[in-house]
Each structure stands twice: as structure tokens, then as C-alpha cells.
mmCIF file of C-alpha atoms in Angstrom:
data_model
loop_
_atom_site.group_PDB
_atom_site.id
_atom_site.type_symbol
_atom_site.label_atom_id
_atom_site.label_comp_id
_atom_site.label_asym_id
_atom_site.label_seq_id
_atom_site.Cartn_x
_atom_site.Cartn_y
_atom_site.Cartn_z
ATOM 1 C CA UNK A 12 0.000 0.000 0.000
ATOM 2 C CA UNK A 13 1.391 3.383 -1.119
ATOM 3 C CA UNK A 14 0.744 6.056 1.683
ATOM 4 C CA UNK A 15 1.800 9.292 0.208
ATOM 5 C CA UNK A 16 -0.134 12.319 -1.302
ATOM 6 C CA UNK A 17 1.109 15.417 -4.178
ATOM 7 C CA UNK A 18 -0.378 18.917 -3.174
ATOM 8 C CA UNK A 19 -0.209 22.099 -5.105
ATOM 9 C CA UNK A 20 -2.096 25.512 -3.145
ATOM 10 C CA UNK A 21 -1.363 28.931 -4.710
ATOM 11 C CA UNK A 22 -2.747 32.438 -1.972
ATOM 12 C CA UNK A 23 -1.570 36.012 -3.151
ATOM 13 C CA UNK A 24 1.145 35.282 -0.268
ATOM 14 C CA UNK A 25 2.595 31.529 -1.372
ATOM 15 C CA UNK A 26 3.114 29.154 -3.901
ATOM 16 C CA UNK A 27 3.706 25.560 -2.544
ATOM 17 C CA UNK A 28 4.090 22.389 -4.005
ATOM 18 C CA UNK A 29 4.499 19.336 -2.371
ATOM 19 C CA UNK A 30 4.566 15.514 -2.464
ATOM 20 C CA UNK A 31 5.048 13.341 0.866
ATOM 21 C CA UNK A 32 5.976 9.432 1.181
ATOM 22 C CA UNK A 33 5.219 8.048 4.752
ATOM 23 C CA UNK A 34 6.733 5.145 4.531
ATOM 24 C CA UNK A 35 10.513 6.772 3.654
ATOM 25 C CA UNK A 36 14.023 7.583 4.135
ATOM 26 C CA UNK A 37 14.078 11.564 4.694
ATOM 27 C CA UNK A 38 14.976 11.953 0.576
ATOM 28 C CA UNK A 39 13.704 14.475 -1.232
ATOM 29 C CA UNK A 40 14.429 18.192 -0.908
ATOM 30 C CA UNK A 41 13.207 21.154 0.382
ATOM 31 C CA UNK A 42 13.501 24.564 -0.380
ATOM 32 C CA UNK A 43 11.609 27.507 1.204
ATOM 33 C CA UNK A 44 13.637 30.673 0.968
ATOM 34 C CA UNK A 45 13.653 30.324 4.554
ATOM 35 C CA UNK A 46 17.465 28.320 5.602
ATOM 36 C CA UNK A 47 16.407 27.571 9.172
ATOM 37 C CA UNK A 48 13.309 26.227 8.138
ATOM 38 C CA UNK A 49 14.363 24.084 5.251
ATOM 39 C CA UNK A 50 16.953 23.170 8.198
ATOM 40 C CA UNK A 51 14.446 22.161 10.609
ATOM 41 C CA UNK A 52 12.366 20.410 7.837
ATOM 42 C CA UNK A 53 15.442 18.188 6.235
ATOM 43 C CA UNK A 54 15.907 16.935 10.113
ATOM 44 C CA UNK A 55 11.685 16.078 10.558
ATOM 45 C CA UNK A 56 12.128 14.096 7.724
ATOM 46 C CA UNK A 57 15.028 12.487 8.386
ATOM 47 C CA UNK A 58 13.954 11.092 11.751
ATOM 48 C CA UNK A 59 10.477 11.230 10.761
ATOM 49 C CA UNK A 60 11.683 8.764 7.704
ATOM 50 C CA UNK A 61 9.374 10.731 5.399
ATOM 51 C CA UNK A 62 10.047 11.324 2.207
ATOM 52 C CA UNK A 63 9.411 14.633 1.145
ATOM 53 C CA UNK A 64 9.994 17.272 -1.696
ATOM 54 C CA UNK A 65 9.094 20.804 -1.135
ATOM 55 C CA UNK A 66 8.850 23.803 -3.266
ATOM 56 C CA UNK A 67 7.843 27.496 -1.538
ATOM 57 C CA UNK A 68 7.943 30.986 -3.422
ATOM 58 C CA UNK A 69 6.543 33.162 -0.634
ATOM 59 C CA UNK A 70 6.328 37.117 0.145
ATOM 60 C CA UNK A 71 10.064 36.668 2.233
ATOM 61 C CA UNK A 72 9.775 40.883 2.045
ATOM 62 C CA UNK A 73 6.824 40.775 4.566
ATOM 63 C CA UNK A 74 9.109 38.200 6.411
ATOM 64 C CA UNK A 75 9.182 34.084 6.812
ATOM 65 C CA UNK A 76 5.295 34.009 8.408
ATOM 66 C CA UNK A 77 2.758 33.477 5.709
ATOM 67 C CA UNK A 78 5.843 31.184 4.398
ATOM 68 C CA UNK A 79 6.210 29.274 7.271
ATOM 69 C CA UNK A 80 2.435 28.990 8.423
ATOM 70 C CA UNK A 81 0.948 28.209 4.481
ATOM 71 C CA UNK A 82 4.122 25.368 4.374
ATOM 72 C CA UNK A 83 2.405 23.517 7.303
ATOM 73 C CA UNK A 84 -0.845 23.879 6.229
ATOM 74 C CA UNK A 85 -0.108 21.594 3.280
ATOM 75 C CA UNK A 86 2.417 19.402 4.809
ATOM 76 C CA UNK A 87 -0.654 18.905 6.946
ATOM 77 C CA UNK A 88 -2.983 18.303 4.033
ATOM 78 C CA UNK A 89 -0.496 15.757 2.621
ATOM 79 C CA UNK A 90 -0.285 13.802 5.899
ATOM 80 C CA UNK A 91 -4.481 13.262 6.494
ATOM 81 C CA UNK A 92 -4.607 12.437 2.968
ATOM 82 C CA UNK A 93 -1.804 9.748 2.868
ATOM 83 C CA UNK A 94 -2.931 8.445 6.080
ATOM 84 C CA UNK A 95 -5.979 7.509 4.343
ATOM 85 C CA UNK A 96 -8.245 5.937 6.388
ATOM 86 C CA UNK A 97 -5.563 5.402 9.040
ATOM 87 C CA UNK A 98 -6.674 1.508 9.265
ATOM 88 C CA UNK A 99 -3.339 -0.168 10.889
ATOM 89 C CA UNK A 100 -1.817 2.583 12.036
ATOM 90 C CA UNK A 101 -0.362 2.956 15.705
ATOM 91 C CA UNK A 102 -2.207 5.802 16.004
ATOM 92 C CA UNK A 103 -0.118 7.557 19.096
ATOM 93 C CA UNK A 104 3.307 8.512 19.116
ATOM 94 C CA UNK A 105 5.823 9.915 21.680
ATOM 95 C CA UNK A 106 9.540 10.804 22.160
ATOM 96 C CA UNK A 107 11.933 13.003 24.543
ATOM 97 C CA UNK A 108 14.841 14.503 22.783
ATOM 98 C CA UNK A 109 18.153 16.319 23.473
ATOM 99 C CA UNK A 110 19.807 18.541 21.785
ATOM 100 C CA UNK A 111 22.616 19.393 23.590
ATOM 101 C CA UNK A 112 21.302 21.748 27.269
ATOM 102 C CA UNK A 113 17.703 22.094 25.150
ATOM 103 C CA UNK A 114 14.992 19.080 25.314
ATOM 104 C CA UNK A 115 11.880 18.640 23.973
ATOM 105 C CA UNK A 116 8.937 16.522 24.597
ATOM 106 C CA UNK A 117 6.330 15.359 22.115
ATOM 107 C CA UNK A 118 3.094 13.030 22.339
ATOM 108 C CA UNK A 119 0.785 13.151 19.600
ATOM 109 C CA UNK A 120 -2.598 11.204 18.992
ATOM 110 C CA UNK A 121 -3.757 10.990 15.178
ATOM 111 C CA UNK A 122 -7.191 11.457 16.303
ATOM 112 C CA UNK A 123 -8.684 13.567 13.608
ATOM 113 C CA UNK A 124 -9.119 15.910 15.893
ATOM 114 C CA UNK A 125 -6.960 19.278 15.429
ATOM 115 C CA UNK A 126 -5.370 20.228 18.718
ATOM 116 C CA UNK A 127 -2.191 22.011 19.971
ATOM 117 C CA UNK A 128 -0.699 22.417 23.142
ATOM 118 C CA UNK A 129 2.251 23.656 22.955
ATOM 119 C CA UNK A 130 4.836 25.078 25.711
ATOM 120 C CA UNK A 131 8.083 26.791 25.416
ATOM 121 C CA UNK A 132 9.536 30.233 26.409
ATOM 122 C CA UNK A 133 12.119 30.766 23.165
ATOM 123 C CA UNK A 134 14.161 33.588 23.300
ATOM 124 C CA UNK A 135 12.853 36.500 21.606
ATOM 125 C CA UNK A 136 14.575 37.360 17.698
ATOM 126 C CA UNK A 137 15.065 35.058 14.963
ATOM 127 C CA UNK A 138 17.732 32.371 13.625
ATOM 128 C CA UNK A 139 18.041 32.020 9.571
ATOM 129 C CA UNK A 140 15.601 34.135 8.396
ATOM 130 C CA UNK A 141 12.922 32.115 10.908
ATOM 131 C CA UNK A 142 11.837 34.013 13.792
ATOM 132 C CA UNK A 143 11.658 32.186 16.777
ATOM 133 C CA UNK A 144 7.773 32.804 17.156
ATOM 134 C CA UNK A 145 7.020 30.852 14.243
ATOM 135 C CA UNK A 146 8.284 27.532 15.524
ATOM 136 C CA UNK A 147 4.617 27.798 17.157
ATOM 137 C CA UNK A 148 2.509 28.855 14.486
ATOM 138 C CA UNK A 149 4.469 26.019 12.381
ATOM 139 C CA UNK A 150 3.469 23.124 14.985
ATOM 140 C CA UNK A 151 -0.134 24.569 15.527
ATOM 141 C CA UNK A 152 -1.242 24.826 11.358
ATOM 142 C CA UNK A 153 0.396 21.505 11.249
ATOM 143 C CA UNK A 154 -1.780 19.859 13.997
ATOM 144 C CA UNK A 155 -5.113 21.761 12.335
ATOM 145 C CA UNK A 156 -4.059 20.490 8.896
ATOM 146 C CA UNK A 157 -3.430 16.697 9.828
ATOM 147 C CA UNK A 158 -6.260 16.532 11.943
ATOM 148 C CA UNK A 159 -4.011 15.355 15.070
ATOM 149 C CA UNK A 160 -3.387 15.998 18.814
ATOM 150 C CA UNK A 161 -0.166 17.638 19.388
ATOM 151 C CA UNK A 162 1.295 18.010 23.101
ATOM 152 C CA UNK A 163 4.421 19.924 22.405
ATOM 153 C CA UNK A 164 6.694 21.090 24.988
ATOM 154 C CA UNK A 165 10.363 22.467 24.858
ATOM 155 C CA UNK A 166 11.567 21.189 28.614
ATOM 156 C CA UNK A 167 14.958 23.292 28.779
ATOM 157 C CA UNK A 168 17.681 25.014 27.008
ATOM 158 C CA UNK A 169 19.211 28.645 26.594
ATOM 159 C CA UNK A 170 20.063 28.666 22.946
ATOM 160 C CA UNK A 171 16.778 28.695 20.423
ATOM 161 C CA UNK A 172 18.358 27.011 17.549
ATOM 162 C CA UNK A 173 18.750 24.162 19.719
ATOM 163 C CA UNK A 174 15.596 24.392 21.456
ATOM 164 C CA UNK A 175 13.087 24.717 17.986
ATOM 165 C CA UNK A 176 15.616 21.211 16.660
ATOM 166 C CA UNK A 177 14.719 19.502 19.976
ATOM 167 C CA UNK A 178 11.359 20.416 19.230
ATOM 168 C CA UNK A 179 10.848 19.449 15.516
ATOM 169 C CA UNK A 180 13.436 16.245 16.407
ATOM 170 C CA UNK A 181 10.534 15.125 19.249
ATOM 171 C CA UNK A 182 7.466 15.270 16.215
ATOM 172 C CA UNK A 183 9.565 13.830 13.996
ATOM 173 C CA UNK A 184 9.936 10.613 16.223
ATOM 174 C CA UNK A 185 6.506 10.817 17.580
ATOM 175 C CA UNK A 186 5.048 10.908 14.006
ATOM 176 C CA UNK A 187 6.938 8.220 12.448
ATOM 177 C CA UNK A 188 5.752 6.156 15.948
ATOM 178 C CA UNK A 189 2.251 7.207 15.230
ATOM 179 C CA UNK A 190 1.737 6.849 11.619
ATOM 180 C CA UNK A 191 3.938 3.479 11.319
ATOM 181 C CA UNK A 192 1.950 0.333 10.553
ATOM 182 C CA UNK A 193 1.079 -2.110 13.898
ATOM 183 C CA UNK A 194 1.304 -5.936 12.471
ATOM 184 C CA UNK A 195 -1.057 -6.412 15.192
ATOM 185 C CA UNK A 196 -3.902 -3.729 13.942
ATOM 186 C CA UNK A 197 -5.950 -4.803 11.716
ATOM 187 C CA UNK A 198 -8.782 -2.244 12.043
ATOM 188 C CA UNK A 199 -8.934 1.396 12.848
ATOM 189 C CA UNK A 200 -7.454 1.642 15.781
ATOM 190 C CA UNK A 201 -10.418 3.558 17.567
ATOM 191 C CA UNK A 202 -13.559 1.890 19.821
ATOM 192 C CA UNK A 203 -15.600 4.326 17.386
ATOM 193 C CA UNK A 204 -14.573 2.667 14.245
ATOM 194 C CA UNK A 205 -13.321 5.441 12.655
ATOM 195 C CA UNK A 206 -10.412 8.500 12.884
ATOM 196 C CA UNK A 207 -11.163 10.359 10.319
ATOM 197 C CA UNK A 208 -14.735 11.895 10.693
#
């Protein structure tokens, strides 16, 4: 079974093209205008083992935001649609990383219900061309996208670049937890039958 979904969205702000592989290696490549953010997305791949190429032309002169945000929105729109109907899946997913004095925590339910919790005091500015503010609104358009619970929570650390890594390093390893395939599931993994309506 093929799990992976191609998704094109054009706004007066962003053009994006996508296409996503679940089941992957972290190949593929990304390119945003943004460097800390195509950063941050070559690592959730990576650990995440998805497969992903990424194309962004954005408004960069207003700043990374409508960049950033509209980029999860469809990452988010490719993951609920190769999920499918998320029969087999192992539905949660949760991981503690370290990044050297920074640590994150993720747990994450693909529920298909859009939620965000998310915790961290980040140093004010920016790192790349990514302000550190938009590590948030990334995570949270993300979670609404996908349709999944998302309990986010950056633990400790003084310097942001390694703080937002810990971060995107925890989803990454929750996610590829959650949306792997359970040998053992062979229904919906739900008491209601279903997890995506």
C-alpha cells in the first residue's frame, strides 16, 4: 500500500508544491527561501523517515510568516490524505529529545481531531531568516491540517536554535511512531470505528 499524497495551493502570499511518502528515508528536498526552516524540515524528515519534496515561493519581504504557516498547512494536508483511512496505524506517538542543554517533549494522537498544546519560552529574535515565534505557528497549522493531537513542549535550554531542533526532532519521532503500521492492527485503531470523521 502506497501512503503518500502530491499537493499544489497557490494564496496572493505563497506558492507551494508538495509531495510526501510516509513510509521513507528523509529523501527528497526542500527549499523555502527560509534556511532555518528548510533546516528544521530536512531533520523532521530524516527522523520522521518521510520522504518529502518541497517547493515554496513566498512574500520573504513581509518576512518568513505566511511562508512558514501556508508550508504547514499543506504538509498537513499531505499527511491526512496519505494516512488515508488510518486503518493499521499505531495511532499515538511519543519521544523526549536532546539537543545538547535544550529538550523537547512530544506526544501526539492521530485522532482527527486538530489540537495544539504547545509550551516553550524561546528567546525573543530570529535564527536564519525564521523568527523564533514561528516555531509555534508552524506546529499549531500543522496539527489543524493533519487533523491530530499535538502536546508539544520544549523542557529546557538557553540557545533557540537548539531548542526549535529539539522540538521538531521530538514530532519527527513521535510521528513516524504514530503513523507506522502495527502488524497487530488490523482495524482502525479507535472503539468508534473510525479517525477520520
Amino acid at each position: 500500500m502506497s501512503r503518500d499524497a502530491t499537493i499544489q495551493r497557490r494564496t496572493a502570499e505563497t506558492d507551494i508544491r508538495l509531495t510526501l511518502t510516509l513510509d521513507g528515508t528523509g529523501a527528497g528536498e526542500r527549499s523555502t527561501g527560509v534556511g532555518f526552516f528548510d533546516h528544521m524540515l530536512d531533520l523532521l524528515c530524516r527522523h520522521g523517515r518521510l520522504d518529502l519534496d518541497l517547493s515554496v515561493s513566498g512574500d520573504l519581504q513581509t518576512g518568513a510568516h505566511h511562508t512558514v504557516e501556508d508550508t504547514a498547512i499543506v504538509l498537513g494536508q499531505a499527511l491526512h490524505a496519505a494516512l488515508g483511512d488510518r486503518v493499521g496505524i499505531g495511532r499515538y506517538g511519543w519521544a523526549v529529545v536532546p539537543m545538547d542543554e535544550a529538550r523537547a517533549s512530544c506526544a501526539i494522537d492521530l485522532s482527527g481531531r486538530p489540537f495544539t498544546l504547545f509550551e516553550a519560552q524561546l528567546p525573543p529574535g530570529g535564527t536564519g531568516g525564521f523568527e523564533h515565534e514561528l516555531a509555534e505557528e508552524f506546529f499549531r497549522a500543522l496539527a489543524n491540517a493533519a487533523k491530530l493531537t499535538l502536546h508539544l513542549r520544549i523542557e529546557a535550554g538557553s540557545n533557540a536554535h537548539h531548542m526549535i531542533e529539539a522540538a521538531f526532532k521530538a514530532l519527527a519521532r513521535a510521528l513516524r511512531q504514530a503513523t507506522a503500521i502495527d502488524p497487530a492492527e488490523t482495524g482502525v485503531p479507535s472503539t468508534k470505528g473510525t479517525l477520520t470523521s
